Amino acid sequence: MVEVTDRPDTQVPPAEVPDVHPPHAHSWLSRWVFSQDAKYIAIQYSGTAIAIGLVALVLSWLMRLQLGFPDLVSFSPEAYYQFITMHGMIMVVYLLTAIFLGGFGNYLIPLMVGARDMVFPFVNMLSYWIYLLAVLVLVASFFVPGGPTGAGWTLYPPQAILSGTPGGRDAGIILMLLSLILFIIGFTMGGLNYAVTVLQGRTRGMTLMRMPLTIWGIFTATVMALLAFPALFVACVMLLFDRLLGTSFFMPTLVEMGQRLEYGGGSPIVFQHLFWFFGHPEVYIVALPAFGIVSDLISVHARKNIFGYRMMVWAIIGIGALSFVVWAHHMYVSGMHPYFGFFFATTTLIIAVPTAIKVYNWILTLWRGDIHLTLPMLFSIAFIVTFVNGGLTGLFLGNVVVDVPLSDTMFVVAHFHMVMGLAPLMVIFGAIYHWYPKITGRMLNHRMGLIHFWVTFVGAYAIFFPMHYIGLAGVPRRYSELGDTPYLTASVAGLNAFITIAALVVGAVQIMFLFNLLWSARHGQRAGGNPWRAASLEWQTPDTPPRHGNWSDELPVVYRWAYDYSVPGAPEDFIAQNDPWPARPVQP
Amino acid sequence: MVVVVALVSVVVGSVLFHLLSPWWWPPIASNWGYIDATLIITFWITGIVFATVVLFMAYCVWRFRHRPGRTAEFDPENRRLETGLTVVTALGVAAMLAPGLIVWKHFVTVPDDAATVEVFAQQWSWSFRMPGADGRLGTADLRLLDSGNPLGLNPYDRFAQDDVIVEAADLHLPVGRPVKMVLRSVDVLHDFYVPEFRAKMDLVPGMVTYFWFTPTRTGEFEILCAELCGIGHAVMRGYVQIQEEADFQAWLQGQQTFAQLRESSSAGP
Amino acid sequence: MSIVLAFVVPVIAVAFWWLIRQGVMSKPWLETGLPEAVPVRSAEHVGLGIFLAVVGCLFALFGSAFVMRMDVGTWSSLRLPPIVWANTAQLVLASLFLHLAFVSAKRGDRAGPRRDMTIAALATVGFLLGQLLAWRELTMEGGGLTTSPAASFFYLLSGLHALHILGGLAALGLVMSRGGADGGRLRLGIGLCVAYWDFLLVVWLGLLVLFLGWANRFVEICRGVLT
């Protein structure tokens, strides 16, 4: 049972935040292009991320065609390595990071904490434009002589800046590094906004423990990103110096094709430490917002409070903190001191505990719920399946000795696509189906949504589940051709062809999803202000879509947490966060 | 309802695929059966967890699906249940970690009687070096590398003179004898990987890395590079021939030492 | 990576302490109603605090790279041009005058802050020019960018530090040009500049410790204690 403090509402506590009105757009340009409205910036961010993500999708098709049908399709190794590199980098950084923090972060943070906008709207706008510039620099690398870099998304030196790698001695690697540096600068501007808005922009009554888990996830991920991206920045700047100015931060004495180079004395391992000090938190920078969002989707669509809210918050924070001391589990066979293996295997497997708690709590939220099998709920279920699968294979790779035979094989590829490709994508899809009515005022087409869901879920599982076994059989990753490999059974080629066909189908259905996004904005069924009957604040705006400034003259006042669903005795099966039931509302 | 069927078929399908599919690791040819054992333990534990979680979710979806008049229960938290689940998870994790760490200890402790073999990688081929009668590898430096000295050995080091050099050809090793692979790269990162041996390790220019194993059966095994090293990555292959001791010695006698190599190259042109 | 861990772990510890004070142990479903209001800091202060944490992390990571690089291969510390000491003094001076400006702005003084800020800005410009001279001196003595790893780090790190100072100067210029109209805004602006300058001074002192090779000895002592 809930105890409701029945306090006399005669004394109104002073507002925690002075109400500031966001700057108004004065011209067409400042309204539609250089907008400072976080909701509009969110759409700009998401649109750009999806557009560049489409490029990465096509690249994945091309490389799958080569792997599945080596007799029919034959790209040069240069082209193949450029495909995998750009596919990986775009998906991880320019799509997933950008859409979760720049897209969902911008749209949801002010609405969910009851703010009018981000605290620094101008900086927020700048963040997007720098991100766009980073994307354009990245795209430019496709058109320079030598093409984009083909060093793999990890960009390991020394090969990344040598002539044996596509783009290594050409402009490709330079543009890649510049683009990343720009991305990090742009992200830092946005990240400051997200963090400060959560800390300082919350409306009256919105204590930390009343925030929806979406906000907890995005907030923690933002703080992590602010601390982790500098590591990538440092690595990129130093690598750029090595490439352009001839320093030897990462470059040892080496002889390339019989030619001794000017470099000497540096250590490639230092780059790997820096890269993974960013790279591992990056996994959680993508995963934590997904964790948060999926918690809210499950709770709303099962009409039940999220089970173990406190534990969920602690798990998010705990995972965030722990993820800074596990980076070297990507380096078990890198030649670092072997005794690091003991430490990093232990910390890595400890992370499994808070992560498992989150999974249990999602499922226990379904327990005795009132499960509506809407599209967001379907995608949430798919998320749990793919995330549990990918998370469990992480226990193979995190356990140092099991990682030795599996590292750098297709098992790794299958693992991280399952856990940080598919799982977050399922959440992104679920979240779009969930919040689209708030953004546009219309529902997405349900029939197209169902096709999208089934093909994506079943198809993607069929791509990545068998791929683990190809890796187990000993197929290394990043092989443009397997050639004649005696220890493999011939049937691996057949399995590869099957995976390629599945990948083509799953990719194609995403095009239909994008069509649905555009089509439903015009022709979708009208949604009303709160179609899912959700309790959190973004559904209580006076207008749908919310106008500039989000709220009417008064900011909303929050009386409760975001999960009052099916509260016994309540008139409806949800109580909105700004509903004072059963007390009287505060008279401002 | 379709969802419930789909979830159950995901579990059943995954288990059947695991049991029936022909794709599994190649038969082991080294002493690292421990690694396979740890992997199997991990497969069992994670497999059970996966099946349990997904099937339980399928049950929830079926049992608590929306029907007219249904209301969810208000149930904020359950301390005992959550603590219990945490403890069980921690135990499961420990059951995988403990054998992993024990085997890792074994993996990083090279036995004293291990023979030393140097692997020397460059874009995109493998070369090897074995100590001669003195049982020691001579020193080397990349700055000494030229066409007459392909591995950059120190010509003034007496231990280097009798080192056997196998340039871009098959590596031969005797069966049943532990061997410490000392790894050196001339240009970029590579990774010495033989699927049947289970072990692998990066080669890093500017430093020397190592791992050890004992070959347990004779035969020919393919070496692959497992660290993206440029456009020739996929064709950077080599072979290890594991032989009986007598065959191995016969092969070894036929190889050139560093001193012989220098003589022939200085006498040549 | 010890230096960056020495930076990140306290940051995380502070975050935990703050979270616990914010009531993350409470049970929100039992607490319906309006909680008491808590006093707020300005968003600008919080924003700058977070930004400084990011910058701190950046330099801590460079420090980590520096120490890791020191451990591989040959390494010799740099002989710093003596002018860096004069530069350091100017940066200290700039920081001091910003503090003075802040004090007089708090008193409600109009002319004082402007004078003190101008002196601080000039001292900072002096620092930057001095750094350029230090670069020139080092290059003339045969210590170019690629001559030694220590030199590469010196140019890279002092350059990045100077870029951050330049950003600070731009902000200071903004405060000065807007100053006077509104006492509260002015105090806020100067307060932010003070924090930024103090922080960059600390970073610079940390970098000096690295360049002088003291970190080398410190790491050795730590190792001796550990083993």
Short mmCIF file of N, CA and C in Angstrom, two decimals, chain A residues 77-78 81 156 158-159 162 164 252-255 257 260 272 303-305 307-308 310-311 333-335 338-339 342 349 356-357 360-361 363 367-372 378 385 392 396 399-402 404-405 407-408 454 461 465 469 472-474 478-479 481-482 485-487 491-492 495 565-566, chain B residues 3 6-7 14 17-18 23-26 35 39 46 50 53 56 59-60 64-66 70 72-79 81-82 86 89 93 96 100-101 103-105 108 123 142-143 186-189 193 195-196 198 200-202 204-205 207 209 222 224-226 228 230-231 233-235 237:
data_model
loop_
_atom_site.label_atom_id
_atom_site.label_comp_id
_atom_site.label_asym_id
_atom_site.label_seq_id
_atom_site.Cartn_x
_atom_site.Cartn_y
_atom_site.Cartn_z
N PRO A 77 40.43 -6.09 -51.01
CA PRO A 77 40.59 -6.02 -49.56
C PRO A 77 40.55 -4.58 -49.06
N GLU A 78 41.11 -3.64 -49.82
CA GLU A 78 41.06 -2.24 -49.41
C GLU A 78 39.63 -1.82 -49.15
N TYR A 81 38.00 -3.49 -46.07
CA TYR A 81 38.41 -2.94 -44.77
C TYR A 81 37.87 -1.54 -44.56
N TYR A 156 43.93 1.10 -34.47
CA TYR A 156 45.18 0.82 -33.77
C TYR A 156 46.39 1.30 -34.55
N PRO A 158 50.52 0.82 -34.90
CA PRO A 158 51.03 1.67 -35.98
C PRO A 158 50.30 1.51 -37.32
N GLN A 159 49.54 0.41 -37.51
CA GLN A 159 49.02 0.19 -38.87
C GLN A 159 48.08 1.29 -39.35
N LEU A 162 49.99 3.75 -41.46
CA LEU A 162 51.03 3.26 -42.36
C LEU A 162 50.42 2.90 -43.72
N GLY A 164 50.34 0.16 -45.41
CA GLY A 164 49.71 -1.14 -45.63
C GLY A 164 48.22 -1.12 -45.37
N PRO A 252 56.64 2.76 -32.55
CA PRO A 252 57.94 2.19 -32.21
C PRO A 252 58.87 2.26 -33.42
N THR A 253 60.11 1.84 -33.22
CA THR A 253 61.01 1.67 -34.34
C THR A 253 60.42 0.60 -35.24
N LEU A 254 60.29 0.86 -36.50
CA LEU A 254 59.71 -0.18 -37.34
C LEU A 254 60.21 -0.11 -38.76
N VAL A 255 60.17 -1.26 -39.38
CA VAL A 255 60.63 -1.40 -40.75
C VAL A 255 59.43 -1.82 -41.57
N MET A 257 57.92 -2.76 -45.15
CA MET A 257 58.26 -3.20 -46.51
C MET A 257 59.75 -2.97 -46.79
N ARG A 260 63.13 1.42 -43.33
CA ARG A 260 63.03 1.83 -41.94
C ARG A 260 62.43 3.22 -41.86
N GLN A 272 46.19 1.65 -27.09
CA GLN A 272 45.11 0.71 -26.77
C GLN A 272 44.52 1.00 -25.40
N ARG A 303 1.43 -1.70 -17.36
CA ARG A 303 0.57 -0.99 -16.39
C ARG A 303 0.99 -1.27 -14.96
N LYS A 304 2.29 -1.36 -14.72
CA LYS A 304 2.75 -1.72 -13.39
C LYS A 304 3.98 -0.87 -13.07
N ASN A 305 4.17 -0.56 -11.78
CA ASN A 305 5.37 0.18 -11.40
C ASN A 305 6.59 -0.66 -11.74
N PHE A 307 9.62 -2.70 -11.05
CA PHE A 307 9.92 -3.45 -9.84
C PHE A 307 11.32 -3.09 -9.35
N GLY A 308 11.46 -2.77 -8.07
CA GLY A 308 12.78 -2.49 -7.49
C GLY A 308 13.42 -1.24 -8.05
N ARG A 310 14.61 1.41 -6.69
CA ARG A 310 15.86 1.85 -6.05
C ARG A 310 17.03 1.01 -6.55
N MET A 311 16.81 -0.29 -6.60
CA MET A 311 17.86 -1.20 -7.05
C MET A 311 18.25 -0.87 -8.50
N VAL A 333 44.84 -10.37 -25.01
CA VAL A 333 45.90 -10.95 -25.84
C VAL A 333 46.69 -9.86 -26.56
N SER A 334 46.73 -8.66 -25.96
CA SER A 334 47.43 -7.56 -26.63
C SER A 334 48.90 -7.54 -26.29
N GLY A 335 49.33 -8.39 -25.37
CA GLY A 335 50.72 -8.35 -24.97
C GLY A 335 50.97 -7.48 -23.75
N PRO A 338 50.66 -9.93 -18.28
CA PRO A 338 49.62 -10.96 -18.12
C PRO A 338 48.91 -10.90 -16.76
N TYR A 339 49.54 -10.33 -15.76
CA TYR A 339 48.88 -10.31 -14.46
C TYR A 339 47.71 -9.34 -14.40
N PHE A 342 44.12 -11.04 -14.31
CA PHE A 342 43.39 -11.44 -13.10
C PHE A 342 42.46 -10.33 -12.64
N LEU A 349 33.63 -9.52 -14.56
CA LEU A 349 32.56 -10.44 -14.20
C LEU A 349 31.70 -9.90 -13.06
N ALA A 356 22.65 -8.25 -14.21
CA ALA A 356 21.65 -9.31 -14.07
C ALA A 356 20.46 -8.83 -13.25
N ILE A 357 20.74 -8.04 -12.20
CA ILE A 357 19.64 -7.53 -11.37
C ILE A 357 18.67 -6.74 -12.22
N TYR A 360 16.48 -9.15 -14.12
CA TYR A 360 15.46 -9.75 -13.25
C TYR A 360 14.33 -8.76 -13.00
N ASN A 361 14.71 -7.50 -12.72
CA ASN A 361 13.68 -6.53 -12.37
C ASN A 361 12.76 -6.21 -13.55
N ILE A 363 11.86 -8.36 -15.78
CA ILE A 363 10.93 -9.48 -15.92
C ILE A 363 9.97 -9.52 -14.74
N TRP A 367 5.76 -9.64 -14.21
CA TRP A 367 5.07 -10.57 -13.30
C TRP A 367 3.87 -9.89 -12.66
N ARG A 368 2.71 -10.49 -12.78
CA ARG A 368 1.46 -9.95 -12.26
C ARG A 368 1.16 -8.55 -12.80
N GLY A 369 1.68 -8.28 -14.01
CA GLY A 369 1.33 -7.02 -14.65
C GLY A 369 0.06 -7.17 -15.46
N ASP A 370 -0.20 -6.18 -16.28
CA ASP A 370 -1.36 -6.22 -17.17
C ASP A 370 -0.79 -5.88 -18.54
N ILE A 371 -0.20 -6.94 -19.15
CA ILE A 371 0.71 -6.70 -20.28
C ILE A 371 -0.04 -6.40 -21.56
N HIS A 372 0.13 -5.18 -22.06
CA HIS A 372 -0.42 -4.81 -23.35
C HIS A 372 0.65 -5.05 -24.39
N LEU A 378 6.53 -5.04 -27.43
CA LEU A 378 7.15 -6.10 -28.23
C LEU A 378 8.65 -5.86 -28.37
N VAL A 385 15.49 -10.37 -24.79
CA VAL A 385 16.06 -11.60 -25.37
C VAL A 385 17.46 -11.34 -25.91
N LEU A 392 25.23 -12.62 -21.85
CA LEU A 392 25.80 -13.90 -21.39
C LEU A 392 27.05 -14.27 -22.17
N PHE A 396 31.71 -15.07 -21.50
CA PHE A 396 32.77 -15.85 -22.14
C PHE A 396 34.00 -14.96 -22.34
N ASN A 399 35.90 -13.44 -19.25
CA ASN A 399 36.65 -14.40 -18.44
C ASN A 399 37.95 -14.70 -19.17
N VAL A 400 39.03 -14.12 -18.69
CA VAL A 400 40.24 -13.96 -19.48
C VAL A 400 40.65 -15.20 -20.28
N VAL A 401 40.59 -16.39 -19.66
CA VAL A 401 41.17 -17.53 -20.36
C VAL A 401 40.24 -18.04 -21.47
N VAL A 402 38.94 -17.86 -21.26
CA VAL A 402 37.99 -18.25 -22.32
C VAL A 402 38.11 -17.29 -23.49
N VAL A 404 40.82 -16.12 -24.67
CA VAL A 404 42.01 -16.36 -25.50
C VAL A 404 41.67 -17.04 -26.82
N PRO A 405 40.94 -18.17 -26.84
CA PRO A 405 40.62 -18.73 -28.15
C PRO A 405 39.58 -17.92 -28.92
N SER A 407 38.87 -14.43 -28.77
CA SER A 407 39.10 -13.03 -29.13
C SER A 407 39.51 -12.94 -30.60
N ASP A 408 39.11 -11.85 -31.23
CA ASP A 408 39.39 -11.62 -32.64
C ASP A 408 38.79 -12.67 -33.57
N TRP A 454 8.59 -8.03 -36.44
CA TRP A 454 8.85 -9.47 -36.57
C TRP A 454 10.06 -9.74 -37.44
N TYR A 461 18.08 -12.03 -34.96
CA TYR A 461 18.53 -13.17 -34.15
C TYR A 461 19.14 -14.24 -35.04
N PHE A 465 22.91 -15.09 -33.92
CA PHE A 465 23.08 -16.29 -33.08
C PHE A 465 24.00 -17.31 -33.75
N TYR A 469 28.82 -19.38 -33.60
CA TYR A 469 29.38 -20.72 -33.83
C TYR A 469 30.41 -20.69 -34.94
N LEU A 472 33.37 -19.75 -33.04
CA LEU A 472 33.84 -20.89 -32.24
C LEU A 472 34.60 -21.87 -33.12
N ALA A 473 34.16 -22.00 -34.38
CA ALA A 473 34.84 -22.90 -35.30
C ALA A 473 36.19 -22.35 -35.72
N GLY A 474 36.48 -21.10 -35.35
CA GLY A 474 37.80 -20.56 -35.60
C GLY A 474 37.90 -19.59 -36.75
N ARG A 478 37.31 -9.77 -39.41
CA ARG A 478 38.04 -8.87 -40.30
C ARG A 478 38.85 -9.63 -41.35
N TYR A 479 38.28 -10.73 -41.85
CA TYR A 479 38.90 -11.43 -42.97
C TYR A 479 38.08 -11.13 -44.20
N GLU A 481 38.43 -12.45 -47.02
CA GLU A 481 38.11 -13.72 -47.68
C GLU A 481 38.65 -14.83 -46.80
N LEU A 482 37.91 -15.92 -46.74
CA LEU A 482 38.39 -17.03 -45.93
C LEU A 482 39.36 -17.89 -46.72
N THR A 485 40.67 -22.89 -46.18
CA THR A 485 41.05 -23.02 -44.79
C THR A 485 40.73 -24.42 -44.32
N PRO A 486 41.73 -25.31 -44.22
CA PRO A 486 41.47 -26.74 -44.06
C PRO A 486 40.72 -27.12 -42.77
N TYR A 487 40.90 -26.36 -41.69
CA TYR A 487 40.28 -26.82 -40.44
C TYR A 487 38.79 -26.52 -40.37
N SER A 491 30.67 -26.39 -44.81
CA SER A 491 29.32 -25.86 -44.60
C SER A 491 29.34 -24.46 -44.00
N VAL A 492 30.50 -24.00 -43.50
CA VAL A 492 30.55 -22.63 -42.98
C VAL A 492 30.16 -21.64 -44.07
N LEU A 495 26.46 -21.39 -44.22
CA LEU A 495 25.93 -20.60 -43.10
C LEU A 495 26.15 -19.12 -43.36
N TYR A 565 1.39 3.22 -11.23
CA TYR A 565 0.43 2.51 -12.09
C TYR A 565 -0.33 1.52 -11.24
N SER A 566 -1.61 1.35 -11.54
CA SER A 566 -2.47 0.38 -10.84
C SER A 566 -2.37 0.51 -9.33
N VAL B 3 3.83 -14.03 -29.64
CA VAL B 3 5.06 -13.66 -28.95
C VAL B 3 5.53 -14.81 -28.07
N ALA B 6 6.95 -17.42 -30.14
CA ALA B 6 8.25 -16.99 -30.67
C ALA B 6 9.33 -17.11 -29.59
N LEU B 7 9.00 -16.71 -28.36
CA LEU B 7 10.01 -16.76 -27.31
C LEU B 7 10.41 -18.20 -27.03
N SER B 14 17.56 -22.26 -30.27
CA SER B 14 18.95 -22.02 -29.90
C SER B 14 19.59 -23.28 -29.33
N PHE B 17 20.07 -25.77 -32.11
CA PHE B 17 21.18 -25.35 -32.96
C PHE B 17 22.51 -25.69 -32.29
N HIS B 18 22.55 -25.41 -30.99
CA HIS B 18 23.79 -25.69 -30.25
C HIS B 18 24.12 -27.18 -30.30
N TRP B 23 28.69 -26.89 -36.59
CA TRP B 23 29.74 -25.88 -36.40
C TRP B 23 30.20 -25.85 -34.96
N TRP B 24 31.38 -26.31 -34.74
CA TRP B 24 31.94 -26.42 -33.40
C TRP B 24 33.44 -26.26 -33.53
N TRP B 25 34.15 -26.13 -32.38
CA TRP B 25 35.58 -25.89 -32.49
C TRP B 25 36.31 -27.07 -33.13
N PRO B 26 37.41 -26.79 -33.84
CA PRO B 26 38.20 -27.88 -34.42
C PRO B 26 38.84 -28.69 -33.29
N ILE B 35 41.14 -24.89 -21.17
CA ILE B 35 40.38 -23.75 -21.72
C ILE B 35 39.05 -24.25 -22.25
N LEU B 39 35.31 -23.25 -21.00
CA LEU B 39 34.32 -22.79 -21.97
C LEU B 39 33.03 -23.61 -21.87
N THR B 46 25.59 -20.31 -18.66
CA THR B 46 24.89 -19.25 -19.39
C THR B 46 23.69 -19.82 -20.15
N PHE B 50 20.00 -18.39 -19.79
CA PHE B 50 19.27 -17.87 -20.96
C PHE B 50 17.91 -18.54 -21.08
N VAL B 53 15.53 -17.48 -18.15
CA VAL B 53 15.04 -16.10 -18.21
C VAL B 53 14.01 -15.96 -19.33
N PHE B 56 10.79 -17.94 -18.61
CA PHE B 56 10.02 -17.29 -17.55
C PHE B 56 9.31 -16.06 -18.10
N TYR B 59 6.38 -17.16 -20.03
CA TYR B 59 5.29 -17.51 -19.12
C TYR B 59 4.56 -16.25 -18.64
N CYS B 60 5.34 -15.24 -18.22
CA CYS B 60 4.72 -13.99 -17.74
C CYS B 60 3.85 -13.37 -18.83
N PHE B 64 0.03 -13.11 -17.81
CA PHE B 64 -0.42 -11.78 -17.38
C PHE B 64 -0.74 -10.87 -18.54
N ARG B 65 -1.06 -11.46 -19.69
CA ARG B 65 -1.40 -10.62 -20.84
C ARG B 65 -2.70 -9.88 -20.54
N HIS B 66 -2.87 -8.78 -21.25
CA HIS B 66 -4.03 -7.95 -20.98
C HIS B 66 -5.32 -8.64 -21.41
N ARG B 70 -8.59 -6.93 -16.26
CA ARG B 70 -7.38 -7.29 -15.54
C ARG B 70 -6.71 -6.05 -14.95
N ALA B 72 -3.08 -4.78 -12.85
CA ALA B 72 -1.74 -5.20 -12.38
C ALA B 72 -1.66 -5.04 -10.88
N GLU B 73 -0.70 -5.73 -10.30
CA GLU B 73 -0.49 -5.62 -8.87
C GLU B 73 0.46 -4.47 -8.59
N PHE B 74 0.24 -3.73 -7.51
CA PHE B 74 1.18 -2.67 -7.15
C PHE B 74 2.23 -3.27 -6.24
N ASP B 75 3.49 -3.28 -6.71
CA ASP B 75 4.50 -4.11 -6.05
C ASP B 75 5.87 -3.45 -6.18
N PRO B 76 6.15 -2.43 -5.33
CA PRO B 76 7.37 -1.64 -5.57
C PRO B 76 8.66 -2.42 -5.40
N GLU B 77 8.83 -3.18 -4.36
CA GLU B 77 10.07 -3.94 -4.30
C GLU B 77 9.94 -5.08 -3.31
N ASN B 78 10.89 -5.99 -3.36
CA ASN B 78 10.86 -7.16 -2.49
C ASN B 78 12.30 -7.45 -2.13
N ARG B 79 12.69 -6.95 -0.98
CA ARG B 79 14.08 -6.99 -0.57
C ARG B 79 14.65 -8.41 -0.60
N LEU B 81 13.65 -11.17 -2.15
CA LEU B 81 13.78 -11.74 -3.49
C LEU B 81 14.99 -11.17 -4.21
N GLU B 82 15.15 -9.84 -4.12
CA GLU B 82 16.25 -9.21 -4.84
C GLU B 82 17.61 -9.64 -4.27
N THR B 86 20.49 -11.75 -6.23
CA THR B 86 21.86 -11.22 -6.31
C THR B 86 22.86 -12.28 -5.87
N THR B 89 23.18 -15.03 -8.46
CA THR B 89 23.96 -14.56 -9.61
C THR B 89 25.44 -14.51 -9.28
N VAL B 93 28.44 -16.43 -11.19
CA VAL B 93 29.58 -15.73 -11.77
C VAL B 93 30.88 -16.30 -11.19
N MET B 96 32.10 -19.43 -12.73
CA MET B 96 32.78 -19.33 -14.02
C MET B 96 34.15 -18.67 -13.85
N GLY B 100 38.32 -20.01 -14.43
CA GLY B 100 38.96 -19.15 -15.42
C GLY B 100 40.28 -18.61 -14.89
N LEU B 101 40.25 -18.11 -13.66
CA LEU B 101 41.47 -17.52 -13.10
C LEU B 101 42.53 -18.59 -12.85
N VAL B 103 42.97 -21.37 -14.52
CA VAL B 103 43.57 -21.75 -15.81
C VAL B 103 44.45 -20.62 -16.33
N TRP B 104 44.06 -19.39 -16.09
CA TRP B 104 44.87 -18.25 -16.54
C TRP B 104 46.24 -18.26 -15.85
N LYS B 105 46.21 -18.58 -14.56
CA LYS B 105 47.48 -18.69 -13.81
C LYS B 105 48.40 -19.70 -14.51
N VAL B 108 49.77 -18.29 -17.88
CA VAL B 108 50.83 -17.28 -17.88
C VAL B 108 52.10 -17.77 -17.20
N GLN B 123 54.46 -7.74 -42.56
CA GLN B 123 53.35 -7.71 -43.51
C GLN B 123 53.76 -8.49 -44.76
N LEU B 142 65.96 -4.28 -34.77
CA LEU B 142 65.41 -4.01 -36.10
C LEU B 142 66.33 -3.13 -36.93
N ARG B 143 67.19 -2.34 -36.26
CA ARG B 143 68.06 -1.44 -37.02
C ARG B 143 69.11 -2.20 -37.81
N VAL B 186 57.93 -6.80 -36.91
CA VAL B 186 58.82 -5.80 -37.48
C VAL B 186 58.09 -4.52 -37.84
N ASP B 187 56.78 -4.64 -38.18
CA ASP B 187 56.11 -3.44 -38.68
C ASP B 187 54.87 -3.04 -37.89
N VAL B 188 53.86 -3.90 -37.87
CA VAL B 188 52.60 -3.50 -37.24
C VAL B 188 52.15 -4.60 -36.29
N LEU B 189 50.98 -4.42 -35.68
CA LEU B 189 50.44 -5.45 -34.81
C LEU B 189 50.01 -6.64 -35.64
N TYR B 193 47.83 -17.06 -34.29
CA TYR B 193 46.62 -17.79 -33.91
C TYR B 193 46.55 -19.10 -34.67
N PRO B 195 43.94 -22.17 -34.54
CA PRO B 195 42.69 -22.54 -33.86
C PRO B 195 42.82 -23.81 -33.03
N GLU B 196 43.56 -24.81 -33.53
CA GLU B 196 43.65 -26.07 -32.81
C GLU B 196 44.44 -25.96 -31.50
N ARG B 198 44.26 -23.33 -29.48
CA ARG B 198 43.45 -22.50 -28.59
C ARG B 198 44.16 -21.22 -28.15
N LYS B 200 46.46 -17.80 -28.30
CA LYS B 200 46.86 -16.80 -29.28
C LYS B 200 47.46 -15.61 -28.55
N MET B 201 48.24 -14.82 -29.25
CA MET B 201 48.82 -13.64 -28.63
C MET B 201 49.20 -12.64 -29.71
N ASP B 202 49.08 -11.35 -29.38
CA ASP B 202 49.47 -10.30 -30.32
C ASP B 202 50.99 -10.20 -30.44
N VAL B 204 53.66 -7.27 -31.09
CA VAL B 204 53.65 -5.82 -31.03
C VAL B 204 55.03 -5.30 -31.40
N PRO B 205 55.10 -4.44 -32.42
CA PRO B 205 56.41 -3.90 -32.77
C PRO B 205 56.95 -3.09 -31.60
N MET B 207 58.18 -4.36 -28.88
CA MET B 207 58.25 -5.16 -27.67
C MET B 207 58.15 -6.64 -27.99
N THR B 209 56.46 -10.24 -26.94
CA THR B 209 55.39 -10.88 -26.17
C THR B 209 55.60 -12.39 -26.21
N GLU B 222 47.15 -24.78 -39.49
CA GLU B 222 47.29 -23.51 -40.17
C GLU B 222 47.45 -22.37 -39.16
N LEU B 224 46.98 -18.40 -38.54
CA LEU B 224 46.29 -17.24 -39.10
C LEU B 224 46.72 -16.01 -38.34
N CYS B 225 46.64 -14.87 -39.01
CA CYS B 225 46.85 -13.62 -38.29
C CYS B 225 45.50 -13.18 -37.75
N ALA B 226 45.43 -12.88 -36.46
CA ALA B 226 44.13 -12.52 -35.88
C ALA B 226 44.08 -11.06 -35.43
N LEU B 228 43.92 -7.28 -37.29
CA LEU B 228 43.88 -6.59 -38.58
C LEU B 228 45.19 -5.85 -38.83
N GLY B 230 46.37 -4.79 -42.07
CA GLY B 230 46.50 -4.16 -43.38
C GLY B 230 45.80 -5.00 -44.44
N ILE B 231 46.01 -4.62 -45.71
CA ILE B 231 45.21 -5.23 -46.77
C ILE B 231 45.50 -6.71 -46.95
N HIS B 233 45.85 -8.88 -44.60
CA HIS B 233 45.52 -9.57 -43.35
C HIS B 233 44.99 -10.98 -43.58
N ALA B 234 44.04 -11.10 -44.52
CA ALA B 234 43.37 -12.39 -44.68
C ALA B 234 44.26 -13.44 -45.36
N VAL B 235 45.34 -13.01 -45.98
CA VAL B 235 46.20 -14.00 -46.64
C VAL B 235 47.49 -14.22 -45.86
N ARG B 237 48.98 -16.24 -43.85
CA ARG B 237 48.86 -17.59 -43.29
C ARG B 237 50.23 -18.24 -43.21
#
